[in-house]
CSV table of C-alpha atoms and ligand atoms in Angstrom, one decimal:
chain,number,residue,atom,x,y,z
A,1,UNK,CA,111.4,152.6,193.5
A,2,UNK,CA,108.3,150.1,193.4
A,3,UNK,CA,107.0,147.0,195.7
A,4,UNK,CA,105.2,144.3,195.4
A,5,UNK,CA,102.9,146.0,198.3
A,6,UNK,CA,100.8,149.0,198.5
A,7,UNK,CA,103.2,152.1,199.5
A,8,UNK,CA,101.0,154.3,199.1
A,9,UNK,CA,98.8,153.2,201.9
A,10,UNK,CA,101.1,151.8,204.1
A,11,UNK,CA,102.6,156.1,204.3
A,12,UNK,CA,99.5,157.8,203.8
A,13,UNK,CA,101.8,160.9,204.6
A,14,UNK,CA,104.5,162.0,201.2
A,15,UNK,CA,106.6,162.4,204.0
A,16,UNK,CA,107.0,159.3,206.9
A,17,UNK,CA,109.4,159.8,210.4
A,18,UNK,CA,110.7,156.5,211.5
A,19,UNK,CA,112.4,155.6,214.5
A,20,UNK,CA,113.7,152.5,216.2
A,21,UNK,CA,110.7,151.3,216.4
A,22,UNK,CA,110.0,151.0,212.7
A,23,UNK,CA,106.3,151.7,213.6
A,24,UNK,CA,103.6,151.5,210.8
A,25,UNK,CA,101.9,154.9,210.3
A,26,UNK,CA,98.1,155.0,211.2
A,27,UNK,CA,96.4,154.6,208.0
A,28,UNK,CA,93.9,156.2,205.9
A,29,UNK,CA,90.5,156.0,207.2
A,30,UNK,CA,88.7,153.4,205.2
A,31,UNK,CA,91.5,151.8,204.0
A,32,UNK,CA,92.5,148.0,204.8
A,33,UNK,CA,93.9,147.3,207.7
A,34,UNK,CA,96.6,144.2,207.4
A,35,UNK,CA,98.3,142.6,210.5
A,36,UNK,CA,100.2,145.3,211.8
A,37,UNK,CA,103.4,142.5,211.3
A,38,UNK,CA,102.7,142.5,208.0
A,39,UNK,CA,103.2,146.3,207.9
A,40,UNK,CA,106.4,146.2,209.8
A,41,UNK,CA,107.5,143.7,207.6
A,42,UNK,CA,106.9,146.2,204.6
A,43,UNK,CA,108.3,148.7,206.3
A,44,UNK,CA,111.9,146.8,206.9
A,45,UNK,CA,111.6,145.6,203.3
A,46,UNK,CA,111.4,149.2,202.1
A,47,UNK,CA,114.6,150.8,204.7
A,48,UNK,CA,116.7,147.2,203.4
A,49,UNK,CA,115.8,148.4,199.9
A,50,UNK,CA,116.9,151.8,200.3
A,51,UNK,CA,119.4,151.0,202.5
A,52,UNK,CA,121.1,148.7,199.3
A,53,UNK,CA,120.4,151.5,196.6
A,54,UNK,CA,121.6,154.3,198.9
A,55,UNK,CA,125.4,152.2,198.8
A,56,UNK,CA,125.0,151.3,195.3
A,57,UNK,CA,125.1,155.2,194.6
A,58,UNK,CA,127.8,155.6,197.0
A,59,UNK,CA,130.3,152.5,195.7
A,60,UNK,CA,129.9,151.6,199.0
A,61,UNK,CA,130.8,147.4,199.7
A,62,UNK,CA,127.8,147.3,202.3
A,63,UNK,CA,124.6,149.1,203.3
A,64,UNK,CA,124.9,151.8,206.1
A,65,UNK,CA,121.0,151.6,206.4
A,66,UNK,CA,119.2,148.6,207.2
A,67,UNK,CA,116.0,147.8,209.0
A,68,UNK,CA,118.0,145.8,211.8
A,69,UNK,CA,120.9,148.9,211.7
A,70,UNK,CA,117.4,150.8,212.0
A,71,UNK,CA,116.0,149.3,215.0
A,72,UNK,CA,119.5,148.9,217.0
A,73,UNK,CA,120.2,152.5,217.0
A,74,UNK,CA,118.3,155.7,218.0
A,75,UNK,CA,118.4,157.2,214.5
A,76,UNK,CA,115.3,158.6,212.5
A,77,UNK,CA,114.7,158.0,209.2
A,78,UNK,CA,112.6,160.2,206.6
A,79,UNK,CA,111.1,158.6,203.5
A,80,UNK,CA,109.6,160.4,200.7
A,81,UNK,CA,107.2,158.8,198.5
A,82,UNK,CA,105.4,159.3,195.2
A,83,UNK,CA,101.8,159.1,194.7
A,84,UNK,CA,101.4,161.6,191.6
A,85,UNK,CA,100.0,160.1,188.2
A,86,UNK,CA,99.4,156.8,189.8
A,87,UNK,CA,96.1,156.6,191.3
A,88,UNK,CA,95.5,153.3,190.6
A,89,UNK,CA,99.0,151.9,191.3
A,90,UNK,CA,100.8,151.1,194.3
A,91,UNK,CA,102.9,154.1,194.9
A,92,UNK,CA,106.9,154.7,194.9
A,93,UNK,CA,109.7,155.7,197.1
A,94,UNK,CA,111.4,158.4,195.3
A,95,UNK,CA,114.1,158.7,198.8
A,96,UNK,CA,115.3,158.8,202.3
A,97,UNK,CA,117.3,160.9,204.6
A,98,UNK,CA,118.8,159.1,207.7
A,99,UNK,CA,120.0,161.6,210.8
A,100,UNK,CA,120.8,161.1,214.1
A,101,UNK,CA,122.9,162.7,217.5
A,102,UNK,CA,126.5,161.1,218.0
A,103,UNK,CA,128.9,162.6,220.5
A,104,UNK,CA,131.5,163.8,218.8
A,105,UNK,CA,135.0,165.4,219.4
A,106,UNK,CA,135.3,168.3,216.7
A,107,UNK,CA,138.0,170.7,216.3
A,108,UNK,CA,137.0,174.5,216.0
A,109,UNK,CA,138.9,177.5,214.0
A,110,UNK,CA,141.5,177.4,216.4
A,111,UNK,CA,142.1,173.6,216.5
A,112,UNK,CA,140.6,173.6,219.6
A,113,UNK,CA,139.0,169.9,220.8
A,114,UNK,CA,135.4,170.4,221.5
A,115,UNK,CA,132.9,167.8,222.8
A,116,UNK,CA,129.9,167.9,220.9
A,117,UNK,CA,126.5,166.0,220.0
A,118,UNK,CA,125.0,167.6,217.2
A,119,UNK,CA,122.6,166.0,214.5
A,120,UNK,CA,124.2,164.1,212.0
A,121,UNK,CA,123.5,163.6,208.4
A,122,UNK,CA,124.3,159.7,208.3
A,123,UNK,CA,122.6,158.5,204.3
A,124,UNK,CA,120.9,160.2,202.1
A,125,UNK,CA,119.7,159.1,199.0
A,126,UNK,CA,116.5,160.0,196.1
A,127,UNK,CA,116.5,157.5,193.7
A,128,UNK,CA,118.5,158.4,190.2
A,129,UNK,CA,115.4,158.6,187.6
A,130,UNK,CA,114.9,161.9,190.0
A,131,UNK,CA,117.6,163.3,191.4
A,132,UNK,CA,118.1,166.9,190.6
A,133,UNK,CA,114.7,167.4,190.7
A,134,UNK,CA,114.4,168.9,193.9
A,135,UNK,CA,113.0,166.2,196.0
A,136,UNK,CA,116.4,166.1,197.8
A,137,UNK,CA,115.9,169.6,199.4
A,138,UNK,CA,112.3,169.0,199.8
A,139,UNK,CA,113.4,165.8,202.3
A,140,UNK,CA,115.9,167.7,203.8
A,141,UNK,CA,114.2,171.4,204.3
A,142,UNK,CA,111.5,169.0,206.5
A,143,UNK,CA,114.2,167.1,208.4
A,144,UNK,CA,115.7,170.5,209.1
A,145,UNK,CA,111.7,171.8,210.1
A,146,UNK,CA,111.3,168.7,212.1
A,147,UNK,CA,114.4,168.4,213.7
A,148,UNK,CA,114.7,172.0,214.8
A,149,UNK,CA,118.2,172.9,213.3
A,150,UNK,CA,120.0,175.0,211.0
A,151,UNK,CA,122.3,173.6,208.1
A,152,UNK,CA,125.2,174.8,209.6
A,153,UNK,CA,124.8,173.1,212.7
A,154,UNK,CA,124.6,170.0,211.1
A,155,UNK,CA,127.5,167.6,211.1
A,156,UNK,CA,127.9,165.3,208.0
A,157,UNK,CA,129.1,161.5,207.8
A,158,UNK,CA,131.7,161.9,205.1
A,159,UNK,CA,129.8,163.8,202.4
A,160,UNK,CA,129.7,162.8,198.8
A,161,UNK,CA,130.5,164.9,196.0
A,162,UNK,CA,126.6,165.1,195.1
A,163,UNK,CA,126.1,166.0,198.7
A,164,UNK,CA,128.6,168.8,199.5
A,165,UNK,CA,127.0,170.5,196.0
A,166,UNK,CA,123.8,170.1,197.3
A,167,UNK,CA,124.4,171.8,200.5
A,168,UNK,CA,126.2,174.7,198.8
A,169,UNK,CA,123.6,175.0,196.1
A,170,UNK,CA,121.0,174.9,199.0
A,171,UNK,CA,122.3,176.4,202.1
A,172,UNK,CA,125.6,177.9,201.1
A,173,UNK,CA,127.7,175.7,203.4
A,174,UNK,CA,131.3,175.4,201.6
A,175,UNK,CA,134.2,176.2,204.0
A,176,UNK,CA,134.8,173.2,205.9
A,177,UNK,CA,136.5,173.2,209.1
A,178,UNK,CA,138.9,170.6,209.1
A,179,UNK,CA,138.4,167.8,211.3
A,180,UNK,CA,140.1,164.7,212.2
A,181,UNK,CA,136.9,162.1,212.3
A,182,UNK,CA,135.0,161.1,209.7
A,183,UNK,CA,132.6,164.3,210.4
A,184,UNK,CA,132.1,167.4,207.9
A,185,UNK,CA,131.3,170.6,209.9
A,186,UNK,CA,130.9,173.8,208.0
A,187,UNK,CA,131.7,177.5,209.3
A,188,UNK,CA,128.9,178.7,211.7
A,189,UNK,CA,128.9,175.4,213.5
A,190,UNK,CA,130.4,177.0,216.4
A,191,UNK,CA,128.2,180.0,216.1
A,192,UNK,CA,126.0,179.3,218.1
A,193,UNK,CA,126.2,177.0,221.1
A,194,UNK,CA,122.9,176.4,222.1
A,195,UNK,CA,121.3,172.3,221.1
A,196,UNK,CA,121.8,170.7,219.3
A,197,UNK,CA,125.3,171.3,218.7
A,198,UNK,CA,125.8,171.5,222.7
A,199,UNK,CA,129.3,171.1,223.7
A,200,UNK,CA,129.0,168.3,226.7
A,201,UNK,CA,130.4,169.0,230.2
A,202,UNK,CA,134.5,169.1,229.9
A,203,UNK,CA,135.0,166.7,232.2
A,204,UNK,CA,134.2,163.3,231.5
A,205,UNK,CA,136.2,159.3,232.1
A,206,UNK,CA,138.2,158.7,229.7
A,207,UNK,CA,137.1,156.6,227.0
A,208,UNK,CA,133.5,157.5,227.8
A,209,UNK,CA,133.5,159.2,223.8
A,210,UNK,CA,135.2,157.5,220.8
A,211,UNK,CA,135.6,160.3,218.4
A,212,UNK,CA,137.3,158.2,216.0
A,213,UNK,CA,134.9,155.0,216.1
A,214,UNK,CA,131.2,156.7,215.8
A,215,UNK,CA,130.6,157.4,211.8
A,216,UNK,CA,128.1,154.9,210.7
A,217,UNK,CA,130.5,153.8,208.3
A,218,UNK,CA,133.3,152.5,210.2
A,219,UNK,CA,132.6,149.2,210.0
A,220,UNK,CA,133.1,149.4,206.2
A,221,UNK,CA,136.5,150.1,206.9
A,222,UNK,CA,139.7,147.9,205.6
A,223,UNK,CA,142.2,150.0,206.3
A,224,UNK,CA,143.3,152.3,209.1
A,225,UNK,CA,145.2,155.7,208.5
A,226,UNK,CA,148.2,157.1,210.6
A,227,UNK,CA,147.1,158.7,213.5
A,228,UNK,CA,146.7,162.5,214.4
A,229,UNK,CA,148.9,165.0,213.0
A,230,UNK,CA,149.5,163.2,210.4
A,231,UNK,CA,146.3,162.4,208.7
A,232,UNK,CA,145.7,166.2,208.9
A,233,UNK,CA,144.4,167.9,205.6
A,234,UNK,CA,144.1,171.7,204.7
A,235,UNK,CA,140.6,173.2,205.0
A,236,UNK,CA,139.1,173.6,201.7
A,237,UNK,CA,136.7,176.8,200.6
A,238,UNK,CA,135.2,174.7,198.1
A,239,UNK,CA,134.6,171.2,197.1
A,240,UNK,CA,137.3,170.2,195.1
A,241,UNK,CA,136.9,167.9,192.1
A,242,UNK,CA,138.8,164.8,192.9
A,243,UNK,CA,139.2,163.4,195.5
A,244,UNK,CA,136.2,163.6,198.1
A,245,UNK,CA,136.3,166.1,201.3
A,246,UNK,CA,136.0,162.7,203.3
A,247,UNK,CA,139.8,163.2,202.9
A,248,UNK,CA,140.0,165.8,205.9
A,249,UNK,CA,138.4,162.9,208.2
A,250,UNK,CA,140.1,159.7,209.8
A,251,UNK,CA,138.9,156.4,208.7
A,252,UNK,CA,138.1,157.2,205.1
A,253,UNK,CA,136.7,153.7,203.6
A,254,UNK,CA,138.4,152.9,200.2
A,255,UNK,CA,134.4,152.4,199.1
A,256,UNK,CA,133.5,155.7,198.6
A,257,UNK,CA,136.9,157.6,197.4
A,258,UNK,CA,140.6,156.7,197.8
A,259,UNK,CA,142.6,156.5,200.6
A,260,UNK,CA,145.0,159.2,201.2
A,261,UNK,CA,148.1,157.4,200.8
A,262,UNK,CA,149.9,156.5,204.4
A,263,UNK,CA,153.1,158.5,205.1
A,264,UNK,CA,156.1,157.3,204.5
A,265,UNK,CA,157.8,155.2,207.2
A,266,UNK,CA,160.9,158.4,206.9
A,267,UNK,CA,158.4,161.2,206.9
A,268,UNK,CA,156.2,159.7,209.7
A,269,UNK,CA,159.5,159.7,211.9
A,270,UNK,CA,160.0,162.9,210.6
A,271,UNK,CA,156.9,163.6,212.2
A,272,UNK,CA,157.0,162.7,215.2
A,273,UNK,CA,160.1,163.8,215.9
A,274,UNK,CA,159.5,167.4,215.3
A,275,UNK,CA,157.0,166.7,217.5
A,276,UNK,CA,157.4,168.6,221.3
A,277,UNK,CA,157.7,166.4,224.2
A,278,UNK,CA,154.8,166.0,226.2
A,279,UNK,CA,156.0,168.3,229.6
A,280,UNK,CA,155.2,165.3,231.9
A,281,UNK,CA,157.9,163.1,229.4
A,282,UNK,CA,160.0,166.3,229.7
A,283,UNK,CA,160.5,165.9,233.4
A,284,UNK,CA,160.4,162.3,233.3
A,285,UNK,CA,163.8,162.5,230.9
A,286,UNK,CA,165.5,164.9,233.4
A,287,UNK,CA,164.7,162.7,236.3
A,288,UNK,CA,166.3,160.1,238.0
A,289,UNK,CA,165.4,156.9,235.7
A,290,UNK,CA,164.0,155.0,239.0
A,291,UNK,CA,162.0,158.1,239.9
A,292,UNK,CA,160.0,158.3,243.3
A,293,UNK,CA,157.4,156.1,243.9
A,294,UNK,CA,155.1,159.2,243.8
A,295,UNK,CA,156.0,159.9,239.8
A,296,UNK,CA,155.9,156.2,239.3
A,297,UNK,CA,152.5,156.0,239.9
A,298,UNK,CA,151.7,159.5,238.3
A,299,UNK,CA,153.1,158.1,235.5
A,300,UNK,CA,151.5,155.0,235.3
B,1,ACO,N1,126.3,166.0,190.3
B,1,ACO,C1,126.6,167.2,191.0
B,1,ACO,N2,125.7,167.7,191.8
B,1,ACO,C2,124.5,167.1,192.1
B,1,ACO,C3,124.2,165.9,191.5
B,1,ACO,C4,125.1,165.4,190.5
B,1,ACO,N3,124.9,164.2,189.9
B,1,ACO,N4,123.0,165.5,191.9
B,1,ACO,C5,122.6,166.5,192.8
B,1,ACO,N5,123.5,167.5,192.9
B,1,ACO,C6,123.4,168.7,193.7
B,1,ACO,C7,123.6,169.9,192.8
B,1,ACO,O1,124.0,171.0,193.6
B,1,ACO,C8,122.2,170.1,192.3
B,1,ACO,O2,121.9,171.3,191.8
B,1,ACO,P1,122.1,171.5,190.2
B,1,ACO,O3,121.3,170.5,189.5
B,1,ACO,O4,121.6,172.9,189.9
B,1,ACO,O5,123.6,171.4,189.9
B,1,ACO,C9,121.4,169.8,193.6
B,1,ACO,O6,122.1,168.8,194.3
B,1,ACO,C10,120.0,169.4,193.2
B,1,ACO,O7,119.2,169.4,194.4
B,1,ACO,P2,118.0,168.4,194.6
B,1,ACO,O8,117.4,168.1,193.3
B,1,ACO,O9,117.2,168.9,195.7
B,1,ACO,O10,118.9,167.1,195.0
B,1,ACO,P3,118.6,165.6,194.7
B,1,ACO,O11,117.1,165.3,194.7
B,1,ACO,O12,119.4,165.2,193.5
B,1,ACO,O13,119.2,164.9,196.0
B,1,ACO,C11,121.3,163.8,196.7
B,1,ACO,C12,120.6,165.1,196.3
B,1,ACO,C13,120.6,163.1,197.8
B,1,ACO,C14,122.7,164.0,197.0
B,1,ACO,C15,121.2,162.8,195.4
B,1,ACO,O14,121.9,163.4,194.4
B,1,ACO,C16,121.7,161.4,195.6
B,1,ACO,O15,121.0,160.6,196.1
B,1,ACO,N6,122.9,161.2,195.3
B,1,ACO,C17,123.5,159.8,195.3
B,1,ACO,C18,123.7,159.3,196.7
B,1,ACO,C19,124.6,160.3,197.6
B,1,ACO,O16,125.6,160.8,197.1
B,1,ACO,N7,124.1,160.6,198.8
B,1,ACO,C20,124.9,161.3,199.8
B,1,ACO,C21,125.8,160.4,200.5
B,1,ACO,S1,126.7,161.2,201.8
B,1,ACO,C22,125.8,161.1,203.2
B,1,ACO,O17,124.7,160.5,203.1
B,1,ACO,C23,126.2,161.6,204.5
């Protein structure tokens, strides 16, 4: 991926870290040294630009990495560049891996709800004359250095296809434990307890976490899917074919994969009917419609 400016000496580095603050890189000694705008500007130029190719791949209707998105959220952004064979040119960007902590609610092997923050793989992308070429793993195997974390610790913003084979090819990550966000968590994730995957004091206010309403991609939503049980899917040992894993996850957009179908208006009342009664509804049933003033107010 080319500019019109020079790449390779506004990320003297093959490897740049960006935060919020989108902050140009020192620069070579000797080199020029335009208005540090200027660089910032380049710098947003080249996230937008990545941002746009990183959807393209994905059939996704809007970018999930932008310079703005960038500098409104704490995430960190890696860019890998090319400077081989072209001394005299300008440089490329060959990719870019996007991560970043989100409080999570993930379910474990024993469908268990756990608060959790741990890293998250949000976009990823190397450009298509070079993927398969290993710079994918190169980006990532640094994040991983950087970052301090193991694969499996890692939770993933509704993997593609390419993705989930990358991480098996790579890191042997396959069985999935089934979730009910847009998250991917592999086996192992609750293996270890200790940050970044920390599990977050159990008591917290309500609606302090929204489990369903943190993937990055939610706002490329058009659709909603029926809630919990009902969107649950089976946990898969292997990536299958068609469609996406996204499936086990709530809020799948219709960009990247289909939508499971909804469930029937019968088999969702079905549902909920074999559903058990809450024990508080339980004892509200037996009792007295008007209730004591006391189990009004539990209620309410
Ligand atoms: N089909 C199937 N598997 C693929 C493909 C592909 N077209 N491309 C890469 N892989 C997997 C395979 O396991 C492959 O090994 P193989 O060639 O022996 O089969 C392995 O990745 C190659 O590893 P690298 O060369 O290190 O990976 P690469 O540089 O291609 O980067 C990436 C991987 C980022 C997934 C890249 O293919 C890409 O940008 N794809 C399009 C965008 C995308 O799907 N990004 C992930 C979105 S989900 C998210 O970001 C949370």
């Amino acid at each position: 991926m080319e500019f019109p400016f020079d790449v390779d000496a506004l990320f003297p580095e093959r490897i740049t870290v960006l935060d919020q603050h989108l902050r140009p890189p020192a620069r070579r000694p000797g080199t020029t040294t335009p208005a540090r705008v200027d660089l910032q500007q380049q710098i947003m130029t080249i996230i937008d630009e990545l941002g746009k190719a990183s959807a393209k791949a994905q059939n996704l209707s809007a970018p999930i990495t932008s310079a703005s998105r960038m500098q409104s959220n704490r995430h960190v952004v890696y860019i890998l560049k090319d400077s081989s064979g072209r001394p005299a040119g300008k440089g490329a960007i060959i990719g870019f891996i996007k991560v970043g902590y989100k409080k999570l609610f993930v379910l474990d092997d024993r469908e268990a709800h756990n608060e959790v923050e741990p890293l998250c793989i949000l976009d990823f992308y190397i450009h298509e004359s070079v993927q398969r070429h290993g710079h994918g793993r190169e980006l990532f195997q640094y994040m991983l250095q950087k970052e301090r974390v193991e694969p499996h610790q890692l939770a993933i913003d509704r993997p593609s296809q390419k993705l989930l084979k990358f991480l098996n090819k790579h890191y042997n990550l396959e069985t999935t434990v089934p979730q009910v966000n847009n998250f991917v968590i592999f086996e192992g994730f609750f293996a270890h307890q200790h940050p970044p995957a920390r599990k977050l004091p159990p008591k917290r206010a309500e609606g302090d976490i929204k489990p369903y309403s943190s993937s990055d991609r939610e706002f490329l939503k058009v659709a909603v899917e029926p809630p919990w049980p009902l969107n649950r899917a089976p946990r898969r040992a292997t990536p299958p074919a068609h469609p996406p894993p996204r499936s086990s996850s709530l809020g799948n957009s219709p960009e990247r994969g289909p939508l499971r179908p909804f469930v029937p208006e019968q088999e969702l009342l079905r549902s909920l009917r074999l559903c058990p009664p809450h024990p508080t509804a339980r004892l509200l049933l037996a009792a007295d419609p008007g209730g004591s003033p006391a189990q009004r107010r539990r209620t309410r």
